[in-house]
C-alpha cells in the first residue's frame, strides 16, 4: 500500500477514468456531426436532381403542347352572349 500511495504514478490513470465520459461524448458528437453533414449534402444533391428531373418533364410537356397548338392559337371560350338580351 505504501508503494501505491508513495511511488506509483497512478494520477494519469485516474484522470483518464474521470474524463472518459467527456472524451467519449466528444468523439461521439464529432462522429455524428460528420455523418449528418455528409447525409445533408447527399440530400441536397438528391433534391436538386429531383428538381431538375421534374423541370425537364415539365419542359417536355410544354414543348409537346406547343407543337399541338393550332396556328391561330386557342379562341377564348365564351359562355353566353356578349351583350345582354
mmCIF file with all atom_site columns, C-alpha atoms in Angstrom:
data_model
loop_
_atom_site.group_PDB
_atom_site.id
_atom_site.type_symbol
_atom_site.label_atom_id
_atom_site.label_alt_id
_atom_site.label_comp_id
_atom_site.label_asym_id
_atom_site.label_entity_id
_atom_site.label_seq_id
_atom_site.pdbx_PDB_ins_code
_atom_site.Cartn_x
_atom_site.Cartn_y
_atom_site.Cartn_z
_atom_site.occupancy
_atom_site.B_iso_or_equiv
_atom_site.pdbx_formal_charge
_atom_site.auth_seq_id
_atom_site.auth_comp_id
_atom_site.auth_asym_id
_atom_site.auth_atom_id
_atom_site.pdbx_PDB_model_num
ATOM 1  C CA . UNK A 1 1  ? 0.000   0.000  0.000   1.00 0.00 ? 1  UNK A CA 1
ATOM 2  C CA . UNK A 1 2  ? 2.905   2.367  0.649   1.00 0.00 ? 2  UNK A CA 1
ATOM 3  C CA . UNK A 1 3  ? 4.086   1.787  -2.905  1.00 0.00 ? 3  UNK A CA 1
ATOM 4  C CA . UNK A 1 4  ? 0.613   2.667  -4.258  1.00 0.00 ? 4  UNK A CA 1
ATOM 5  C CA . UNK A 1 5  ? 0.365   5.982  -2.372  1.00 0.00 ? 5  UNK A CA 1
ATOM 6  C CA . UNK A 1 6  ? 4.007   6.969  -2.387  1.00 0.00 ? 6  UNK A CA 1
ATOM 7  C CA . UNK A 1 7  ? 5.734   5.835  -5.568  1.00 0.00 ? 7  UNK A CA 1
ATOM 8  C CA . UNK A 1 8  ? 3.161   4.560  -8.077  1.00 0.00 ? 8  UNK A CA 1
ATOM 9  C CA . UNK A 1 9  ? 2.259   7.142  -10.677 1.00 0.00 ? 9  UNK A CA 1
ATOM 10 C CA . UNK A 1 10 ? -1.477  6.420  -10.950 1.00 0.00 ? 10 UNK A CA 1
ATOM 11 C CA . UNK A 1 11 ? -2.609  10.025 -11.410 1.00 0.00 ? 11 UNK A CA 1
ATOM 12 C CA . UNK A 1 12 ? -2.919  9.772  -15.219 1.00 0.00 ? 12 UNK A CA 1
ATOM 13 C CA . UNK A 1 13 ? -4.932  6.555  -14.879 1.00 0.00 ? 13 UNK A CA 1
ATOM 14 C CA . UNK A 1 14 ? -7.455  8.158  -12.518 1.00 0.00 ? 14 UNK A CA 1
ATOM 15 C CA . UNK A 1 15 ? -7.621  11.271 -14.683 1.00 0.00 ? 15 UNK A CA 1
ATOM 16 C CA . UNK A 1 16 ? -8.394  9.058  -17.675 1.00 0.00 ? 16 UNK A CA 1
ATOM 17 C CA . UNK A 1 17 ? -11.094 7.305  -15.661 1.00 0.00 ? 17 UNK A CA 1
ATOM 18 C CA . UNK A 1 18 ? -12.529 10.667 -14.614 1.00 0.00 ? 18 UNK A CA 1
ATOM 19 C CA . UNK A 1 19 ? -12.587 12.160 -18.120 1.00 0.00 ? 19 UNK A CA 1
ATOM 20 C CA . UNK A 1 20 ? -13.594 9.048  -20.080 1.00 0.00 ? 20 UNK A CA 1
ATOM 21 C CA . UNK A 1 21 ? -17.304 10.028 -20.296 1.00 0.00 ? 21 UNK A CA 1
ATOM 22 C CA . UNK A 1 22 ? -16.396 13.505 -21.564 1.00 0.00 ? 22 UNK A CA 1
ATOM 23 C CA . UNK A 1 23 ? -13.905 12.143 -24.094 1.00 0.00 ? 23 UNK A CA 1
ATOM 24 C CA . UNK A 1 24 ? -16.378 9.514  -25.282 1.00 0.00 ? 24 UNK A CA 1
ATOM 25 C CA . UNK A 1 25 ? -19.156 12.091 -25.657 1.00 0.00 ? 25 UNK A CA 1
ATOM 26 C CA . UNK A 1 26 ? -16.865 14.429 -27.606 1.00 0.00 ? 26 UNK A CA 1
ATOM 27 C CA . UNK A 1 27 ? -15.822 11.709 -30.040 1.00 0.00 ? 27 UNK A CA 1
ATOM 28 C CA . UNK A 1 28 ? -19.424 10.581 -30.447 1.00 0.00 ? 28 UNK A CA 1
ATOM 29 C CA . UNK A 1 29 ? -20.609 14.148 -31.179 1.00 0.00 ? 29 UNK A CA 1
ATOM 30 C CA . UNK A 1 30 ? -17.752 14.650 -33.649 1.00 0.00 ? 30 UNK A CA 1
ATOM 31 C CA . UNK A 1 31 ? -18.597 11.391 -35.465 1.00 0.00 ? 31 UNK A CA 1
ATOM 32 C CA . UNK A 1 32 ? -22.338 12.061 -35.735 1.00 0.00 ? 32 UNK A CA 1
ATOM 33 C CA . UNK A 1 33 ? -21.800 15.671 -36.818 1.00 0.00 ? 33 UNK A CA 1
ATOM 34 C CA . UNK A 1 34 ? -19.647 14.449 -39.702 1.00 0.00 ? 34 UNK A CA 1
ATOM 35 C CA . UNK A 1 35 ? -22.117 11.714 -40.650 1.00 0.00 ? 35 UNK A CA 1
ATOM 36 C CA . UNK A 1 36 ? -25.116 14.049 -40.601 1.00 0.00 ? 36 UNK A CA 1
ATOM 37 C CA . UNK A 1 37 ? -23.236 16.703 -42.567 1.00 0.00 ? 37 UNK A CA 1
ATOM 38 C CA . UNK A 1 38 ? -22.478 14.082 -45.224 1.00 0.00 ? 38 UNK A CA 1
ATOM 39 C CA . UNK A 1 39 ? -26.113 12.939 -45.212 1.00 0.00 ? 39 UNK A CA 1
ATOM 40 C CA . UNK A 1 40 ? -27.316 16.542 -45.500 1.00 0.00 ? 40 UNK A CA 1
ATOM 41 C CA . UNK A 1 41 ? -25.070 17.079 -48.527 1.00 0.00 ? 41 UNK A CA 1
ATOM 42 C CA . UNK A 1 42 ? -26.403 13.906 -50.140 1.00 0.00 ? 42 UNK A CA 1
ATOM 43 C CA . UNK A 1 43 ? -29.997 15.018 -49.513 1.00 0.00 ? 43 UNK A CA 1
ATOM 44 C CA . UNK A 1 44 ? -29.330 18.421 -51.087 1.00 0.00 ? 44 UNK A CA 1
ATOM 45 C CA . UNK A 1 45 ? -27.823 16.798 -54.175 1.00 0.00 ? 45 UNK A CA 1
ATOM 46 C CA . UNK A 1 46 ? -30.735 14.347 -54.381 1.00 0.00 ? 46 UNK A CA 1
ATOM 47 C CA . UNK A 1 47 ? -33.263 17.203 -54.089 1.00 0.00 ? 47 UNK A CA 1
ATOM 48 C CA . UNK A 1 48 ? -31.507 19.113 -56.865 1.00 0.00 ? 48 UNK A CA 1
ATOM 49 C CA . UNK A 1 49 ? -31.624 16.087 -59.177 1.00 0.00 ? 49 UNK A CA 1
ATOM 50 C CA . UNK A 1 50 ? -35.299 15.604 -58.387 1.00 0.00 ? 50 UNK A CA 1
ATOM 51 C CA . UNK A 1 51 ? -35.996 19.294 -59.120 1.00 0.00 ? 51 UNK A CA 1
ATOM 52 C CA . UNK A 1 52 ? -34.055 19.026 -62.397 1.00 0.00 ? 52 UNK A CA 1
ATOM 53 C CA . UNK A 1 53 ? -35.961 15.873 -63.408 1.00 0.00 ? 53 UNK A CA 1
ATOM 54 C CA . UNK A 1 54 ? -39.346 17.484 -62.704 1.00 0.00 ? 54 UNK A CA 1
ATOM 55 C CA . UNK A 1 55 ? -38.438 20.626 -64.647 1.00 0.00 ? 55 UNK A CA 1
ATOM 56 C CA . UNK A 1 56 ? -37.178 18.563 -67.592 1.00 0.00 ? 56 UNK A CA 1
ATOM 57 C CA . UNK A 1 57 ? -40.506 16.680 -67.678 1.00 0.00 ? 57 UNK A CA 1
ATOM 58 C CA . UNK A 1 58 ? -42.384 19.985 -67.446 1.00 0.00 ? 58 UNK A CA 1
ATOM 59 C CA . UNK A 1 59 ? -40.366 21.417 -70.351 1.00 0.00 ? 59 UNK A CA 1
ATOM 60 C CA . UNK A 1 60 ? -41.034 18.307 -72.460 1.00 0.00 ? 60 UNK A CA 1
ATOM 61 C CA . UNK A 1 61 ? -44.772 18.556 -71.784 1.00 0.00 ? 61 UNK A CA 1
ATOM 62 C CA . UNK A 1 62 ? -44.800 22.258 -72.683 1.00 0.00 ? 62 UNK A CA 1
ATOM 63 C CA . UNK A 1 63 ? -42.889 21.564 -75.916 1.00 0.00 ? 63 UNK A CA 1
ATOM 64 C CA . UNK A 1 64 ? -45.334 18.793 -76.869 1.00 0.00 ? 64 UNK A CA 1
ATOM 65 C CA . UNK A 1 65 ? -48.322 21.063 -76.169 1.00 0.00 ? 65 UNK A CA 1
ATOM 66 C CA . UNK A 1 66 ? -46.847 23.909 -78.212 1.00 0.00 ? 66 UNK A CA 1
ATOM 67 C CA . UNK A 1 67 ? -46.420 21.541 -81.187 1.00 0.00 ? 67 UNK A CA 1
ATOM 68 C CA . UNK A 1 68 ? -50.099 20.532 -80.993 1.00 0.00 ? 68 UNK A CA 1
ATOM 69 C CA . UNK A 1 69 ? -51.408 24.093 -80.647 1.00 0.00 ? 69 UNK A CA 1
ATOM 70 C CA . UNK A 1 70 ? -53.472 25.399 -83.607 1.00 0.00 ? 70 UNK A CA 1
ATOM 71 C CA . UNK A 1 71 ? -51.888 28.032 -85.870 1.00 0.00 ? 71 UNK A CA 1
ATOM 72 C CA . UNK A 1 72 ? -54.094 30.890 -84.699 1.00 0.00 ? 72 UNK A CA 1
ATOM 73 C CA . UNK A 1 73 ? -53.926 29.881 -81.081 1.00 0.00 ? 73 UNK A CA 1
ATOM 74 C CA . UNK A 1 74 ? -56.872 28.932 -78.924 1.00 0.00 ? 74 UNK A CA 1
ATOM 75 C CA . UNK A 1 75 ? -60.026 31.019 -79.144 1.00 0.00 ? 75 UNK A CA 1
ATOM 76 C CA . UNK A 1 76 ? -61.368 32.180 -75.786 1.00 0.00 ? 76 UNK A CA 1
ATOM 77 C CA . UNK A 1 77 ? -64.378 30.256 -74.548 1.00 0.00 ? 77 UNK A CA 1
ATOM 78 C CA . UNK A 1 78 ? -67.494 32.393 -74.330 1.00 0.00 ? 78 UNK A CA 1
ATOM 79 C CA . UNK A 1 79 ? -70.320 31.256 -72.096 1.00 0.00 ? 79 UNK A CA 1
ATOM 80 C CA . UNK A 1 80 ? -73.423 33.059 -73.316 1.00 0.00 ? 80 UNK A CA 1
ATOM 81 C CA . UNK A 1 81 ? -73.970 36.190 -75.419 1.00 0.00 ? 81 UNK A CA 1
ATOM 82 C CA . UNK A 1 82 ? -71.569 39.125 -75.264 1.00 0.00 ? 82 UNK A CA 1
ATOM 83 C CA . UNK A 1 83 ? -74.408 41.606 -74.979 1.00 0.00 ? 83 UNK A CA 1
ATOM 84 C CA . UNK A 1 84 ? -77.410 41.356 -72.674 1.00 0.00 ? 84 UNK A CA 1
ATOM 85 C CA . UNK A 1 85 ? -80.755 40.444 -74.357 1.00 0.00 ? 85 UNK A CA 1
#
